[in-house]
PDB file of C-alpha atoms in Angstrom:
ATOM      1  CA  THR A  10      85.317  72.782 104.160  1.00 46.00           C
ATOM      2  CA  GLN A  11      86.246  76.436 104.092  1.00 53.00           C
ATOM      3  CA  LEU A  12      83.533  78.472 105.813  1.00 76.00           C
ATOM      4  CA  LEU A  13      84.681  81.563 103.963  1.00 90.00           C
ATOM      5  CA  GLU A  14      85.471  81.407 100.327  1.00 92.00           C
ATOM      6  CA  GLN A  15      87.715  84.181  99.060  1.00 95.00           C
ATOM      7  CA  SER A  16      88.396  84.963  95.423  1.00 95.00           C
ATOM      8  CA  PRO A  17      90.687  85.396  93.612  1.00 96.00           C
ATOM      9  CA  GLN A  18      93.428  83.599  95.387  1.00 95.00           C
ATOM     10  CA  PHE A  19      96.087  85.426  93.532  1.00 96.00           C
ATOM     11  CA  LEU A  20      96.024  88.766  91.593  1.00 97.00           C
ATOM     12  CA  SER A  21      98.835  90.549  89.889  1.00 97.00           C
ATOM     13  CA  ILE A  22      98.012  93.871  88.384  1.00 97.00           C
ATOM     14  CA  GLN A  23      99.658  97.004  87.129  1.00 97.00           C
ATOM     15  CA  GLU A  24      99.917 100.162  89.027  1.00 97.00           C
ATOM     16  CA  GLY A  25      96.724 102.327  88.429  1.00 97.00           C
ATOM     17  CA  GLU A  26      94.371  99.515  87.764  1.00 97.00           C
ATOM     18  CA  ASN A  27      91.278  98.799  89.884  1.00 97.00           C
ATOM     19  CA  LEU A  28      90.403  95.586  91.507  1.00 97.00           C
ATOM     20  CA  THR A  29      87.817  93.709  93.653  1.00 98.00           C
ATOM     21  CA  VAL A  30      88.282  90.899  95.998  1.00 98.00           C
ATOM     22  CA  TYR A  31      85.251  88.782  97.020  1.00 97.00           C
ATOM     23  CA  CYS A  32      84.503  87.094 100.497  1.00 96.00           C
ATOM     24  CA  ASN A  33      81.467  84.653 100.282  1.00 95.00           C
ATOM     25  CA  SER A  34      79.751  82.202 102.786  1.00 92.00           C
ATOM     26  CA  SER A  35      76.555  80.322 103.437  1.00 89.00           C
ATOM     27  CA  SER A  36      76.659  81.515 106.993  1.00 88.00           C
ATOM     28  CA  VAL A  37      75.436  84.616 108.551  1.00 90.00           C
ATOM     29  CA  PHE A  38      78.022  86.805 110.380  1.00 90.00           C
ATOM     30  CA  SER A  39      77.467  89.353 113.035  1.00 89.00           C
ATOM     31  CA  SER A  40      80.506  91.239 111.830  1.00 90.00           C
ATOM     32  CA  LEU A  41      83.047  90.896 109.121  1.00 92.00           C
ATOM     33  CA  GLN A  42      86.490  92.163 109.139  1.00 94.00           C
ATOM     34  CA  TRP A  43      89.276  92.811 106.487  1.00 97.00           C
ATOM     35  CA  TYR A  44      92.966  92.473 107.239  1.00 97.00           C
ATOM     36  CA  ARG A  45      96.056  93.030 105.281  1.00 97.00           C
ATOM     37  CA  GLN A  46      99.124  91.024 106.118  1.00 96.00           C
ATOM     38  CA  GLU A  47     102.701  91.565 104.973  1.00 94.00           C
ATOM     39  CA  PRO A  48     105.457  88.924 104.949  1.00 90.00           C
ATOM     40  CA  GLY A  49     106.869  88.461 108.522  1.00 88.00           C
ATOM     41  CA  GLU A  50     104.186  90.441 110.173  1.00 93.00           C
ATOM     42  CA  GLY A  51     100.739  89.701 111.643  1.00 95.00           C
ATOM     43  CA  PRO A  52      97.466  90.737 109.979  1.00 96.00           C
ATOM     44  CA  VAL A  53      96.544  94.538 110.370  1.00 95.00           C
ATOM     45  CA  LEU A  54      92.952  95.405 110.675  1.00 94.00           C
ATOM     46  CA  LEU A  55      91.620  97.512 107.787  1.00 96.00           C
ATOM     47  CA  VAL A  56      87.916  97.798 108.601  1.00 95.00           C
ATOM     48  CA  THR A  57      84.932  96.105 110.461  1.00 93.00           C
ATOM     49  CA  VAL A  58      81.501  96.067 108.984  1.00 93.00           C
ATOM     50  CA  VAL A  59      78.555  95.013 111.094  1.00 90.00           C
ATOM     51  CA  THR A  60      75.482  96.143 109.248  1.00 92.00           C
ATOM     52  CA  GLY A  61      73.877  94.521 106.069  1.00 93.00           C
ATOM     53  CA  GLY A  62      74.369  96.710 103.111  1.00 94.00           C
ATOM     54  CA  GLU A  63      77.040  98.653 104.954  1.00 95.00           C
ATOM     55  CA  VAL A  64      79.611 100.439 102.761  1.00 96.00           C
ATOM     56  CA  LYS A  65      82.863 101.858 104.243  1.00 96.00           C
ATOM     57  CA  LYS A  66      85.534 103.742 102.532  1.00 96.00           C
ATOM     58  CA  LEU A  67      89.022 104.051 103.530  1.00 94.00           C
ATOM     59  CA  LYS A  68      90.986 106.310 101.073  1.00 95.00           C
ATOM     60  CA  ARG A  69      91.148 104.334  97.948  1.00 97.00           C
ATOM     61  CA  LEU A  70      89.590 101.135  99.430  1.00 96.00           C
ATOM     62  CA  THR A  71      85.856 100.524  99.585  1.00 97.00           C
ATOM     63  CA  PHE A  72      84.339  97.699 101.681  1.00 97.00           C
ATOM     64  CA  GLN A  73      80.906  96.354 101.249  1.00 96.00           C
ATOM     65  CA  PHE A  74      78.963  94.032 103.499  1.00 96.00           C
ATOM     66  CA  GLY A  75      76.110  92.059 101.888  1.00 95.00           C
ATOM     67  CA  ASP A  76      72.525  92.789 102.689  1.00 94.00           C
ATOM     68  CA  ALA A  77      72.134  89.211 104.191  1.00 93.00           C
ATOM     69  CA  ARG A  78      75.519  89.663 106.085  1.00 92.00           C
ATOM     70  CA  LYS A  79      76.983  86.620 104.139  1.00 93.00           C
ATOM     71  CA  ASP A  80      79.311  88.154 101.883  1.00 94.00           C
ATOM     72  CA  SER A  81      81.527  90.922 101.500  1.00 96.00           C
ATOM     73  CA  SER A  82      83.850  92.672  98.937  1.00 97.00           C
ATOM     74  CA  LEU A  83      86.931  94.877  98.842  1.00 97.00           C
ATOM     75  CA  HIS A  84      87.330  97.205  96.023  1.00 97.00           C
ATOM     76  CA  ILE A  85      90.673  99.107  95.561  1.00 97.00           C
ATOM     77  CA  THR A  86      90.841 102.045  93.136  1.00 97.00           C
ATOM     78  CA  ALA A  87      93.942 102.988  91.307  1.00 97.00           C
ATOM     79  CA  ALA A  88      96.161 100.456  93.026  1.00 97.00           C
ATOM     80  CA  GLN A  89      99.646 101.273  94.114  1.00 97.00           C
ATOM     81  CA  PRO A  90     102.624  99.093  94.813  1.00 96.00           C
ATOM     82  CA  GLY A  91     102.259  99.820  98.580  1.00 95.00           C
ATOM     83  CA  ASP A  92      98.930  97.922  98.357  1.00 96.00           C
ATOM     84  CA  THR A  93     100.737  94.650  97.783  1.00 96.00           C
ATOM     85  CA  GLY A  94      99.948  92.105 100.410  1.00 96.00           C
ATOM     86  CA  LEU A  95      97.733  89.239 101.534  1.00 97.00           C
ATOM     87  CA  TYR A  96      94.311  90.592 102.029  1.00 97.00           C
ATOM     88  CA  LEU A  97      92.077  88.408 104.529  1.00 97.00           C
ATOM     89  CA  CYS A  98      88.400  88.436 105.398  1.00 96.00           C
ATOM     90  CA  ALA A  99      87.423  87.212 108.638  1.00 94.00           C
ATOM     91  CA  GLY A 100      83.793  86.639 109.906  1.00 92.00           C
ATOM     92  CA  GLU A 101      82.397  86.374 113.335  1.00 88.00           C
ATOM     93  CA  GLU A 102      79.363  84.102 113.360  1.00 79.00           C
ATOM     94  CA  GLU A 103      76.448  84.848 115.776  1.00 72.00           C
ATOM     95  CA  THR A 104      76.525  81.386 117.018  1.00 71.00           C
ATOM     96  CA  SER A 105      80.240  80.821 117.418  1.00 66.00           C
ATOM     97  CA  GLY A 106      80.784  83.131 120.332  1.00 65.00           C
ATOM     98  CA  SER A 107      84.070  85.153 119.828  1.00 70.00           C
ATOM     99  CA  ARG A 108      86.053  83.188 117.473  1.00 83.00           C
ATOM    100  CA  LEU A 109      87.139  84.499 113.891  1.00 89.00           C
ATOM    101  CA  THR A 110      86.689  82.369 110.881  1.00 91.00           C
ATOM    102  CA  PHE A 111      89.263  83.383 107.983  1.00 93.00           C
ATOM    103  CA  GLY A 112      89.073  83.085 104.329  1.00 93.00           C
ATOM    104  CA  GLU A 113      92.024  81.717 102.562  1.00 92.00           C
ATOM    105  CA  GLY A 114      93.213  85.208 101.682  1.00 95.00           C
ATOM    106  CA  THR A 115      94.109  87.006  98.354  1.00 96.00           C
ATOM    107  CA  GLN A 116      97.655  87.624  97.597  1.00 96.00           C
ATOM    108  CA  LEU A 117      97.727  90.793  95.588  1.00 97.00           C
ATOM    109  CA  THR A 118     100.838  92.142  93.681  1.00 97.00           C
ATOM    110  CA  VAL A 119     100.779  95.532  92.301  1.00 97.00           C
ATOM    111  CA  ASN A 120     103.636  96.066  89.740  1.00 97.00           C
ATOM    112  CA  PRO A 121     105.081  99.557  89.245  1.00 95.00           C
TER     113      PRO A 121
ATOM    114  CA  LYS B  28     100.121 102.809 122.334  1.00 56.00           C
ATOM    115  CA  ALA B  29     102.111  99.569 122.378  1.00 72.00           C
ATOM    116  CA  GLY B  30     100.657  96.744 120.372  1.00 93.00           C
ATOM    117  CA  VAL B  31     100.310  93.045 120.813  1.00 97.00           C
ATOM    118  CA  THR B  32     103.706  91.558 121.632  1.00 97.00           C
ATOM    119  CA  GLN B  33     104.599  88.025 121.009  1.00 98.00           C
ATOM    120  CA  THR B  34     107.703  86.213 122.206  1.00 97.00           C
ATOM    121  CA  PRO B  35     109.795  84.712 120.878  1.00 97.00           C
ATOM    122  CA  ARG B  36     109.616  85.676 117.153  1.00 96.00           C
ATOM    123  CA  TYR B  37     111.347  82.535 115.901  1.00 97.00           C
ATOM    124  CA  LEU B  38     111.769  79.089 117.413  1.00 96.00           C
ATOM    125  CA  ILE B  39     113.289  75.775 116.224  1.00 97.00           C
ATOM    126  CA  LYS B  40     112.348  72.600 118.013  1.00 97.00           C
ATOM    127  CA  THR B  41     112.655  68.902 117.292  1.00 97.00           C
ATOM    128  CA  ARG B  42     109.773  66.256 117.167  1.00 97.00           C
ATOM    129  CA  GLY B  43     108.597  65.239 120.638  1.00 97.00           C
ATOM    130  CA  GLN B  44     109.719  68.372 122.436  1.00 97.00           C
ATOM    131  CA  GLN B  45     107.367  70.932 123.935  1.00 97.00           C
ATOM    132  CA  VAL B  46     107.234  74.638 123.472  1.00 98.00           C
ATOM    133  CA  THR B  47     105.638  77.684 125.311  1.00 98.00           C
ATOM    134  CA  LEU B  48     104.760  80.841 123.409  1.00 98.00           C
ATOM    135  CA  SER B  49     104.070  84.187 125.156  1.00 98.00           C
ATOM    136  CA  CYS B  50     101.769  86.882 124.188  1.00 98.00           C
ATOM    137  CA  SER B  51     101.205  90.388 125.887  1.00 98.00           C
ATOM    138  CA  PRO B  52      97.974  91.973 124.699  1.00 97.00           C
ATOM    139  CA  ILE B  53      97.381  95.715 124.310  1.00 96.00           C
ATOM    140  CA  SER B  54      96.904  97.472 127.560  1.00 95.00           C
ATOM    141  CA  GLY B  55      93.186  97.336 128.767  1.00 93.00           C
ATOM    142  CA  HIS B  56      92.440  94.467 126.449  1.00 94.00           C
ATOM    143  CA  ARG B  57      91.248  91.379 128.490  1.00 94.00           C
ATOM    144  CA  SER B  58      90.474  89.003 125.665  1.00 94.00           C
ATOM    145  CA  VAL B  59      93.328  87.100 123.980  1.00 96.00           C
ATOM    146  CA  SER B  60      92.980  84.636 120.996  1.00 96.00           C
ATOM    147  CA  TRP B  61      95.395  82.377 119.482  1.00 97.00           C
ATOM    148  CA  TYR B  62      95.557  81.219 115.783  1.00 97.00           C
ATOM    149  CA  GLN B  63      97.720  78.895 113.762  1.00 97.00           C
ATOM    150  CA  GLN B  64      98.649  80.046 110.175  1.00 96.00           C
ATOM    151  CA  THR B  65      99.871  77.624 107.720  1.00 94.00           C
ATOM    152  CA  PRO B  66     100.200  77.747 103.841  1.00 88.00           C
ATOM    153  CA  GLY B  67      97.852  74.872 103.411  1.00 83.00           C
ATOM    154  CA  GLN B  68      95.156  75.683 106.067  1.00 86.00           C
ATOM    155  CA  GLY B  69      95.344  79.462 106.353  1.00 89.00           C
ATOM    156  CA  LEU B  70      94.608  81.000 109.776  1.00 93.00           C
ATOM    157  CA  GLN B  71      92.723  78.654 112.141  1.00 94.00           C
ATOM    158  CA  PHE B  72      91.423  79.573 115.431  1.00 94.00           C
ATOM    159  CA  LEU B  73      92.976  77.736 118.394  1.00 96.00           C
ATOM    160  CA  PHE B  74      91.320  79.170 121.564  1.00 94.00           C
ATOM    161  CA  GLU B  75      90.344  82.387 123.397  1.00 94.00           C
ATOM    162  CA  TYR B  76      90.908  83.435 126.877  1.00 95.00           C
ATOM    163  CA  PHE B  77      89.028  86.182 128.816  1.00 94.00           C
ATOM    164  CA  SER B  78      89.688  87.164 132.356  1.00 92.00           C
ATOM    165  CA  GLU B  79      91.903  83.985 132.795  1.00 94.00           C
ATOM    166  CA  THR B  80      89.170  81.593 131.663  1.00 94.00           C
ATOM    167  CA  GLN B  81      88.919  79.713 128.291  1.00 94.00           C
ATOM    168  CA  ARG B  82      85.958  81.261 126.601  1.00 90.00           C
ATOM    169  CA  ASN B  83      86.093  79.466 123.344  1.00 90.00           C
ATOM    170  CA  LYS B  84      88.018  76.534 121.600  1.00 92.00           C
ATOM    171  CA  GLY B  85      88.812  75.384 118.158  1.00 92.00           C
ATOM    172  CA  ASN B  86      89.241  71.887 116.776  1.00 92.00           C
ATOM    173  CA  PHE B  87      92.797  71.265 117.791  1.00 95.00           C
ATOM    174  CA  PRO B  88      94.122  68.194 119.611  1.00 96.00           C
ATOM    175  CA  GLY B  89      94.618  68.316 123.461  1.00 96.00           C
ATOM    176  CA  ARG B  90      98.548  68.792 122.880  1.00 97.00           C
ATOM    177  CA  PHE B  91      97.515  72.443 122.335  1.00 98.00           C
ATOM    178  CA  SER B  92      96.804  74.222 125.607  1.00 97.00           C
ATOM    179  CA  GLY B  93      96.940  77.761 127.069  1.00 97.00           C
ATOM    180  CA  ARG B  94      96.346  79.985 130.065  1.00 97.00           C
ATOM    181  CA  GLN B  95      95.815  83.591 130.710  1.00 97.00           C
ATOM    182  CA  PHE B  96      97.323  85.316 133.710  1.00 97.00           C
ATOM    183  CA  SER B  97      95.728  88.117 136.006  1.00 96.00           C
ATOM    184  CA  ASN B  98      97.403  90.840 133.944  1.00 95.00           C
ATOM    185  CA  SER B  99      95.878  89.375 130.834  1.00 96.00           C
ATOM    186  CA  ARG B 100      99.232  88.140 129.321  1.00 97.00           C
ATOM    187  CA  SER B 101      98.763  84.600 127.705  1.00 98.00           C
ATOM    188  CA  GLU B 102     100.791  81.650 127.130  1.00 98.00           C
ATOM    189  CA  MET B 103     100.321  78.888 124.697  1.00 98.00           C
ATOM    190  CA  ASN B 104     101.862  75.475 125.127  1.00 98.00           C
ATOM    191  CA  VAL B 105     102.188  72.658 122.530  1.00 98.00           C
ATOM    192  CA  SER B 106     103.493  69.221 123.768  1.00 96.00           C
ATOM    193  CA  THR B 107     104.979  66.347 121.819  1.00 97.00           C
ATOM    194  CA  LEU B 108     105.609  68.476 118.908  1.00 97.00           C
ATOM    195  CA  GLU B 109     104.988  67.051 115.414  1.00 97.00           C
ATOM    196  CA  LEU B 110     106.358  68.087 112.011  1.00 96.00           C
ATOM    197  CA  GLY B 111     102.844  69.454 111.003  1.00 95.00           C
ATOM    198  CA  ASP B 112     102.991  71.886 114.075  1.00 97.00           C
ATOM    199  CA  SER B 113     105.430  74.038 111.958  1.00 97.00           C
ATOM    200  CA  ALA B 114     103.464  77.179 111.536  1.00 97.00           C
ATOM    201  CA  LEU B 115     103.215  80.925 112.424  1.00 97.00           C
ATOM    202  CA  TYR B 116     101.286  81.263 115.691  1.00 98.00           C
ATOM    203  CA  LEU B 117      99.417  84.517 116.010  1.00 97.00           C
ATOM    204  CA  CYS B 118      97.820  86.117 119.108  1.00 97.00           C
ATOM    205  CA  ALA B 119      95.064  88.702 118.861  1.00 96.00           C
ATOM    206  CA  SER B 120      93.714  90.822 121.777  1.00 96.00           C
ATOM    207  CA  ARG B 121      90.548  93.018 122.163  1.00 93.00           C
ATOM    208  CA  ARG B 122      88.621  94.565 124.826  1.00 91.00           C
ATOM    209  CA  ASP B 123      85.760  92.280 124.727  1.00 83.00           C
ATOM    210  CA  ARG B 124      83.329  90.832 122.256  1.00 78.00           C
ATOM    211  CA  ASP B 125      82.027  93.137 119.557  1.00 77.00           C
ATOM    212  CA  GLN B 126      85.452  94.667 119.320  1.00 85.00           C
ATOM    213  CA  PRO B 127      87.968  94.125 116.604  1.00 87.00           C
ATOM    214  CA  GLN B 128      90.887  91.897 117.236  1.00 91.00           C
ATOM    215  CA  HIS B 129      94.420  93.244 116.907  1.00 94.00           C
ATOM    216  CA  PHE B 130      97.200  90.837 116.017  1.00 96.00           C
ATOM    217  CA  GLY B 131     100.827  90.578 116.987  1.00 97.00           C
ATOM    218  CA  ASP B 132     103.452  89.642 114.402  1.00 96.00           C
ATOM    219  CA  GLY B 133     103.611  86.005 115.571  1.00 97.00           C
ATOM    220  CA  THR B 134     105.918  83.412 116.650  1.00 97.00           C
ATOM    221  CA  ARG B 135     107.445  81.350 113.645  1.00 97.00           C
ATOM    222  CA  LEU B 136     107.769  77.781 115.034  1.00 97.00           C
ATOM    223  CA  SER B 137     109.776  75.302 112.914  1.00 97.00           C
ATOM    224  CA  ILE B 138     109.928  71.682 113.812  1.00 97.00           C
ATOM    225  CA  LEU B 139     112.826  69.539 112.708  1.00 93.00           C
TER     226      LEU B 139
END
């Protein structure tokens, strides 16, 4: 059973479109992180959210942490081909110590 | 600032052999975690070391083991390799809990 459900699994859009990726769980997380991974490389940290209801912006990317700290979303405005990659959410449960639990990932392709 | 360094980048082994992977964390980071990434299971937590002690462990068989040295460098060992061990093995480091994890580019292990 996947602790973190990420949707959609695959997304192919045209340059300039907007998109949202969702990350949901029945567990409460002390923090949630978003990573982007490109082929042949390790995941690169985009953002960490720790407070329920928190919203963080990173240029065209907006991250939101749910009020109950069980879910999160990543919204990209005016997507560009350079945004193509595997987007991963990862949560750290309050009871799991220091391990990260990852979602299955969303493979985003932005076509020029 | 140098990132997390993993060696080797690629490795080919046959069933029944054993393998040792190495990870050098970011300078000043005392926590090192290992993850296995496969297409079917995604990223799964193996174990975490902090100050030469295993602090957390995932649900992997005893064939998977690790250790950490006094300089925070870590090694992961897999004995009696199976075909299903083919994966990208990722190492992540951080200063301590409540800090984000930073990943290396992984070791791609292929079992023939």
